[in-house]
Amino acid sequence: MKRARAEILGTEPVGPYTLLRIRRGGLEPGIPGQFFMLEAPGRQLPRPMSVCLAPPGELAFLIDPIGPGTRALAAVERGDELGVLGPLGNGYDLDIESPLLVGGGIGVAPLPYLSDALGHPPALLGFRSERHAEAARLVHNAEVVVEPKLVTEPLRDLATDCCKVLACGPEAMLRAVADVIPAAQLAWEAPMACGYGACYGCAVEIDGELKRLCVEGPVLAAEAVAA
Amino acid sequence: MKRARAEILGTEPVGPYTLLRIRRGGLEPGIPGQFFMLEAPGRQLPRPMSVCLAPPGELAFLIDPIGPGTRALAAVERGDELGVLGPLGNGYDLDIESPLLVGGGIGVAPLPYLSDALGHPPALLGFRSERHAEAARLVHNAEVVVEPKLVTEPLRDLATDCCKVLACGPEAMLRAVADVIPAAQLAWEAPMACGYGACYGCAVEIDGELKRLCVEGPVLAAEAVAA
Amino acid sequence: MRLLNASGCLDALAAPDVARSLDVFVTKTVTPLPREGNAPVRIAEVDHGMLNSIGLANPGIDNFLSHSLPRLGELGVPIWVSVGGFAASDYADLCDRLDDCQEVAAIELNVSCPNVDDVPASVGGIVGAARAATRKPIYTKLSPATADVAAAARAARDAGTDGLSLVNTILGLALDERTLRPTLSRGRGGLSGPALKPIALAAVYACYEATGLPIVGMGGITSGRDALEFVAAGASDVALGTILFSDPGASTRISRELQAELAAVPVDSPDNAIGLAHAAPTFAEGVARRDTSLPV
Amino acid sequence: MRLLNASGCLDALAAPDVARSLDVFVTKTVTPLPREGNAPVRIAEVDHGMLNSIGLANPGIDNFLSHSLPRLGELGVPIWVSVGGFAASDYADLCDRLDDCQEVAAIELNVSCPNVDDVPASVGGIVGAARAATRKPIYTKLSPATADVAAAARAARDAGTDGLSLVNTILGLALDERTLRPTLSRGRGGLSGPALKPIALAAVYACYEATGLPIVGMGGITSGRDALEFVAAGASDVALGTILFSDPGASTRISRELQAELAAVPVDSPDNAIGLAHAAPTFAEGVARRDTSLPV
Ligand SMILES: Cc1cc2nc3c(=O)[nH]c(=O)nc-3n(C[C@H](O)[C@H](O)[C@H](O)COP(=O)(O)OP(=O)(O)OC[C@H]3O[C@@H](n4cnc5c(N)ncnc54)[C@H](O)[C@@H]3O)c2cc1C
Ligand SMILES: Cc1cc2nc3c(=O)[nH]c(=O)nc-3n(C[C@H](O)[C@H](O)[C@H](O)COP(=O)(O)OP(=O)(O)OC[C@H]3O[C@@H](n4cnc5c(N)ncnc54)[C@H](O)[C@@H]3O)c2cc1C
Ligand SMILES: Cc1cc2nc3c(=O)[nH]c(=O)nc-3n(C[C@H](O)[C@H](O)[C@H](O)COP(=O)(O)O)c2cc1C
Ligand SMILES: Cc1cc2nc3c(=O)[nH]c(=O)nc-3n(C[C@H](O)[C@H](O)[C@H](O)COP(=O)(O)O)c2cc1C
Ligand code: FES
Ligand code: FES
């Protein structure tokens, strides 16, 4: 993990989300599924954000402004500097055959970078509305479903054991995916104060015990998480 | 007393001090020696400031940036808005013959407006340095002394009972003036949280008892203050 | 839900218009004898609040009854009198003196001033003595500076208090920017303002759960959102303190903001939001829109 | 003056470089048996700080001694072990187990965790039992949530503590933005960060005056200026907690800032600033440049 003050190169709306681009400088982009802690201007604690895109010299994050921290991040301006720490946690295992990416809502965030790393495998994305679905444009080769339709329906047909699923999304979706595909790799969320194992705030039940998601995850094998 | 959000018309340096000009709007300038509570951006409490000048449509305050509140006030920018409350307290009694204004340091602040109200009577101003003495230009008809010389020296010769002294300045100076001229009107300072009698924070010893300076003063008869 | 001033944060005789903007005016704490209060400097700003060591400056009960109270009675706002002493008998005497005054709507027992050296006797003892001395509604004001504020609240309830005022200040220190000596002559002083809010909210939450008594919530309230949180935590009324120093018009602003906040919850009146934080999860989840993805 | 981490705010095995940037590493509180801690959600941000209800999640003394301590010993940083229990005998046993470990430079007695239901016995009893069980230096960590923290400090001194760690968190509450229910599953949690600073500073000031013991000061320290204020109030060492979450490099930055602050006071070394806030007025006036005009 490395800490830096990174220059903000720009922000752009993607449906209801904001794509935040920073200068990469000496920071490693890390493995898809890893995350950075981003300073949330005016707030006490940084916020965990997955690497969304890593073009040369840049890092980009896709932000869903749902509360004080993410609203502050979505409001930063080009030229400002932001304290960033990362890459953190464990990303997806990329050493797999015929991957299928599955995302729900803001869970799409890590998939563009993941898709690039895997040579643009097929992806299945679910969103709450057409507007949210605009984020699908960040992911190559994606099939999109919008509520009331859920990703788990097409998933049943598609993903028998023909392919390995890598997913990120809200809890309900991840649990449904885990049911259909026990071998899936799932990226989870938890409130995080530090992101590097210091606070024990991000505890989640893994293999039957409370463990730190920032240390053990955020990507976990589906079996690891209690049903 | 009236509360308003006033537009900042501009700031200009006067020696080490800052002259802050705001749009008067519906605010009364009050009597010279009265003060306003000015919001100090980013701070919890407003700060008391004497009316320094009251040209048509404006109010001006002279600020000595000595701490977080005054530094924040000296740093405001034209076009910003500031919460202001006033006029507050009791000003100078202007119904007097042959007045002599005496000021020390930032104690010069209320004197320009006072001088205008009295038709520019003679003034005696003392400062710590030539740079501080630049503030003397705000007061007509002023004689200036710079440390190590003190205003009390010329005062002894000048003000027997030939004239009525109205003074503002640091405690040491006010006490010295009180010794020479028991009939003087003196404007005192105290830390103030509210400026309108609510907090009892500004208590000072007046006529032998702790009383609220924002209610009884800030201008007091020299005799009122214990030696 | 009524909007009050916090005791010691408004002088209705010095600022009658501000007092009239409130639903209830609460006096500064009155003691048996007159008190000048502590020596200046007795206020200091800190980054997220302020300290005070006023030390219960007040005219004493005799002058209060003869001079202040009659004039307060003319304001047309219900008057609560805050009383303080150093023994249960002091509180009993003060309540006894106030019991016949028809200007007095309620009595607040300040058993929690951090700025006087003699700590008053046990909460239960004081409330019991006061209860025996008056039929007026009694609100007991507690300090958050205790390991178990709910225990003090229970003691007050069992001794017959009608309600609780939560919270008083907690001791803090500020050092002068240049000398590094305490800014306040007395050294430490009571911390109020935004820094106190989470502590005050926790006290209201715990005491509501422990006693179900009516609670006047206070501590760092600066917005309608803050007021709503105190109500949700269990306050039936809320009081404004430090915010009045920078914004004498705060009560009007905060009532307006509160209405907007209620529309968002959504709850139609503040009274229907009382204790919402204690509501059954099912209800709360109903309010919550989107499922978060915590795997637990 | 040494720079430590606050217990529970750094895992030296997860972030060895951060631990090595400190003069002393303090472990998260270790209890007799393993503890998973409280159910999530167990952290929440508030406007001027944060709440936690971790609940002493730790591997228990056996695993700590067999797995963690040997690896901590290899860091090359002096190790203080924080211990916690629910009876004086727990503390005695823990101290006894640690007494022979040469990796352990000192023991911190956490008698002040707000996130466990069983409140430990009296401070004096715990410290006395611990003192009898170990020759290691003992620092007793106190809570600011008391009417008289100096009394607890005296009790700890009389029972044989070598120093004090001041302060632990104080209970606070945060409500979810949309549901108005407590953000933490446990309801209330310990408040840390800038909002705690004036309260912590007051505790250090009072306990230094009351005991003269060495004090590790902590509570909302985010800058060199904050560190200097804790030292001036009476801390001989200072610890960083919440700030480490947003700035793992805080210790290096704060030491640098502290040097600059000292130059301004002016004092040549932090140790010469210890207790400066208690210095004779004459000295302080010497430091102060300009006379204010308070007529008192
Ligand atoms: C490893 C990891 C990677 C992450 N990557 C991303 C990312 O790339 N992009 C991104 O936008 N977020 C991401 N998140 C989630 C993000 O960190 C949180 O949404 C953020 O910390 C919330 O902070 P806040 O202050 O804005 O909102 P909070 O104050 O923490 O929560 C605000 C309100 O939102 C509610 N809430 C909580 N979760 C949700 C939710 N999911 N939707 C709607 N309301 C909710 C809460 O009830 C609360 O009322 C990630 C989280 C983790 C752990
Ligand atoms: C009625 C009244 C009218 C006033 N009018 C004016 C005015 O017109 N212009 C103006 O500039 N000020 C005026 N003052 C003083 C001004 O209000 C204070 O200087 C201000 O409130 C200080 O706030 P602060 O946060 O900047 O400094 P504080 O944090 O309050 O003090 C900062 C530091 O300055 C030190 N300090 C305190 N007083 C002084 C001082 N006089 N000189 C140097 N250091 C000092 C303190 O020890 C502290 O370390 C007036 C005060 C009153 C009561
Ligand atoms: C200047 C000042 C004076 C106070 N005087 C009293 C008092 O006389 N009696 C009392 O019960 N509380 C007193 N308090 C405490 C307040 O009533 C209130 O409990 C506390 O300030 C928290 O509310 P706030 O954060 O909104 O100010 C005083 C507070 C301040 C700031
Ligand atoms: C997440 C978290 C966990 C903590 N765990 C412990 C602990 O295990 N033992 C302890 O004595 N204090 C613990 N504390 C309290 C800190 O050691 C410290 O006393 C407090 O946070 C104040 O310092 P700060 O404001 O700099 O964080 C914890 C604090 C936080 C924020
Ligand atoms: S976020 Fe702090 S330990 Fe995981
Ligand atoms: S400043 Fe508040 S009473 Fe005078």
mmCIF file of C-alpha atoms and ligand atoms in Angstrom, chain A residues 35 47-50 62-64 66-71 106 109 188-190 192 213 218, chain C residues 290-292, chain D residues 176-178, ligand 1:
data_model
loop_
_atom_site.group_PDB
_atom_site.id
_atom_site.type_symbol
_atom_site.label_atom_id
_atom_site.label_comp_id
_atom_site.label_asym_id
_atom_site.label_seq_id
_atom_site.Cartn_x
_atom_site.Cartn_y
_atom_site.Cartn_z
ATOM 1 C CA PHE A 35 -9.576 -0.790 -3.779
ATOM 2 C CA ARG A 47 -13.933 6.052 1.763
ATOM 3 C CA PRO A 48 -13.127 2.747 0.043
ATOM 4 C CA MET A 49 -13.464 2.809 -3.733
ATOM 5 C CA SER A 50 -12.730 0.047 -6.246
ATOM 6 C CA LEU A 62 -16.994 5.292 -10.241
ATOM 7 C CA ILE A 63 -18.880 6.892 -7.363
ATOM 8 C CA ASP A 64 -22.490 6.494 -6.284
ATOM 9 C CA ILE A 66 -25.399 8.105 -1.442
ATOM 10 C CA GLY A 67 -24.138 9.922 1.635
ATOM 11 C CA PRO A 68 -21.837 12.628 2.960
ATOM 12 C CA GLY A 69 -18.590 10.963 1.937
ATOM 13 C CA THR A 70 -19.538 9.918 -1.570
ATOM 14 C CA ARG A 71 -21.312 13.247 -2.148
ATOM 15 C CA ILE A 106 -22.738 0.439 -8.343
ATOM 16 C CA ALA A 109 -17.529 -0.219 -10.500
ATOM 17 C CA TRP A 188 -18.353 -7.541 -0.846
ATOM 18 C CA GLU A 189 -18.823 -4.218 0.947
ATOM 19 C CA ALA A 190 -18.515 -3.190 4.578
ATOM 20 C CA MET A 192 -14.360 0.827 6.502
ATOM 21 C CA LEU A 213 -13.020 -7.634 4.973
ATOM 22 C CA PRO A 218 -13.089 -7.626 -0.491
ATOM 23 C CA ARG C 290 -31.855 0.329 -0.639
ATOM 24 C CA ASP C 291 -30.296 -2.803 0.777
ATOM 25 C CA THR C 292 -26.645 -2.365 1.559
ATOM 26 C CA ASP D 176 -28.517 6.692 9.964
ATOM 27 C CA GLU D 177 -29.108 9.490 7.473
ATOM 28 C CA ARG D 178 -32.246 7.877 6.078
HETATM 29 C C1 LIG E 1 -14.014 -2.523 -0.873
HETATM 30 C C2 LIG E 1 -15.080 -1.540 -1.207
HETATM 31 C C3 LIG E 1 -15.136 -0.972 -2.457
HETATM 32 C C4 LIG E 1 -16.124 -0.057 -2.771
HETATM 33 N N1 LIG E 1 -16.151 0.492 -4.026
HETATM 34 C C5 LIG E 1 -17.061 1.425 -4.324
HETATM 35 C C6 LIG E 1 -17.078 2.060 -5.604
HETATM 36 O O1 LIG E 1 -16.246 1.765 -6.455
HETATM 37 N N2 LIG E 1 -18.004 3.002 -5.825
HETATM 38 C C7 LIG E 1 -18.917 3.383 -4.877
HETATM 39 O O2 LIG E 1 -19.727 4.276 -5.138
HETATM 40 N N3 LIG E 1 -18.958 2.789 -3.666
HETATM 41 C C8 LIG E 1 -18.032 1.840 -3.366
HETATM 42 N N4 LIG E 1 -18.053 1.257 -2.121
HETATM 43 C C9 LIG E 1 -19.084 1.690 -1.167
HETATM 44 C C10 LIG E 1 -18.685 3.033 -0.601
HETATM 45 O O3 LIG E 1 -17.434 2.952 0.029
HETATM 46 C C11 LIG E 1 -19.743 3.512 0.409
HETATM 47 O O4 LIG E 1 -20.952 3.727 -0.265
HETATM 48 C C12 LIG E 1 -19.335 4.797 1.068
HETATM 49 O O5 LIG E 1 -18.299 4.569 1.982
HETATM 50 C C13 LIG E 1 -20.513 5.432 1.801
HETATM 51 O O6 LIG E 1 -20.063 6.580 2.459
HETATM 52 P P1 LIG E 1 -21.042 7.824 2.587
HETATM 53 O O7 LIG E 1 -20.508 8.718 3.635
HETATM 54 O O8 LIG E 1 -21.278 8.435 1.247
HETATM 55 O O9 LIG E 1 -22.392 7.196 2.997
HETATM 56 P P2 LIG E 1 -22.733 6.652 4.478
HETATM 57 O O10 LIG E 1 -22.982 7.804 5.385
HETATM 58 O O11 LIG E 1 -21.723 5.636 4.866
HETATM 59 O O12 LIG E 1 -24.110 5.985 4.161
HETATM 60 C C14 LIG E 1 -25.031 6.983 3.745
HETATM 61 C C15 LIG E 1 -26.388 6.482 3.745
HETATM 62 O O13 LIG E 1 -26.463 5.527 2.708
HETATM 63 C C16 LIG E 1 -27.110 4.412 3.233
HETATM 64 N N5 LIG E 1 -26.469 3.391 2.536
HETATM 65 C C17 LIG E 1 -25.489 2.588 2.948
HETATM 66 N N6 LIG E 1 -25.128 1.832 1.925
HETATM 67 C C18 LIG E 1 -25.918 2.207 0.891
HETATM 68 C C19 LIG E 1 -26.029 1.813 -0.417
HETATM 69 N N7 LIG E 1 -25.247 0.845 -0.883
HETATM 70 N N8 LIG E 1 -26.946 2.446 -1.215
HETATM 71 C C20 LIG E 1 -27.748 3.436 -0.753
HETATM 72 N N9 LIG E 1 -27.685 3.842 0.504
HETATM 73 C C21 LIG E 1 -26.788 3.201 1.276
HETATM 74 C C22 LIG E 1 -26.873 4.352 4.695
HETATM 75 O O14 LIG E 1 -28.026 3.794 5.284
HETATM 76 C C23 LIG E 1 -26.739 5.808 5.025
HETATM 77 O O15 LIG E 1 -27.993 6.326 5.381
HETATM 78 C C24 LIG E 1 -17.085 0.320 -1.802
HETATM 79 C C25 LIG E 1 -17.041 -0.251 -0.538
HETATM 80 C C26 LIG E 1 -16.050 -1.170 -0.221
HETATM 81 C C27 LIG E 1 -15.987 -1.742 1.146
#
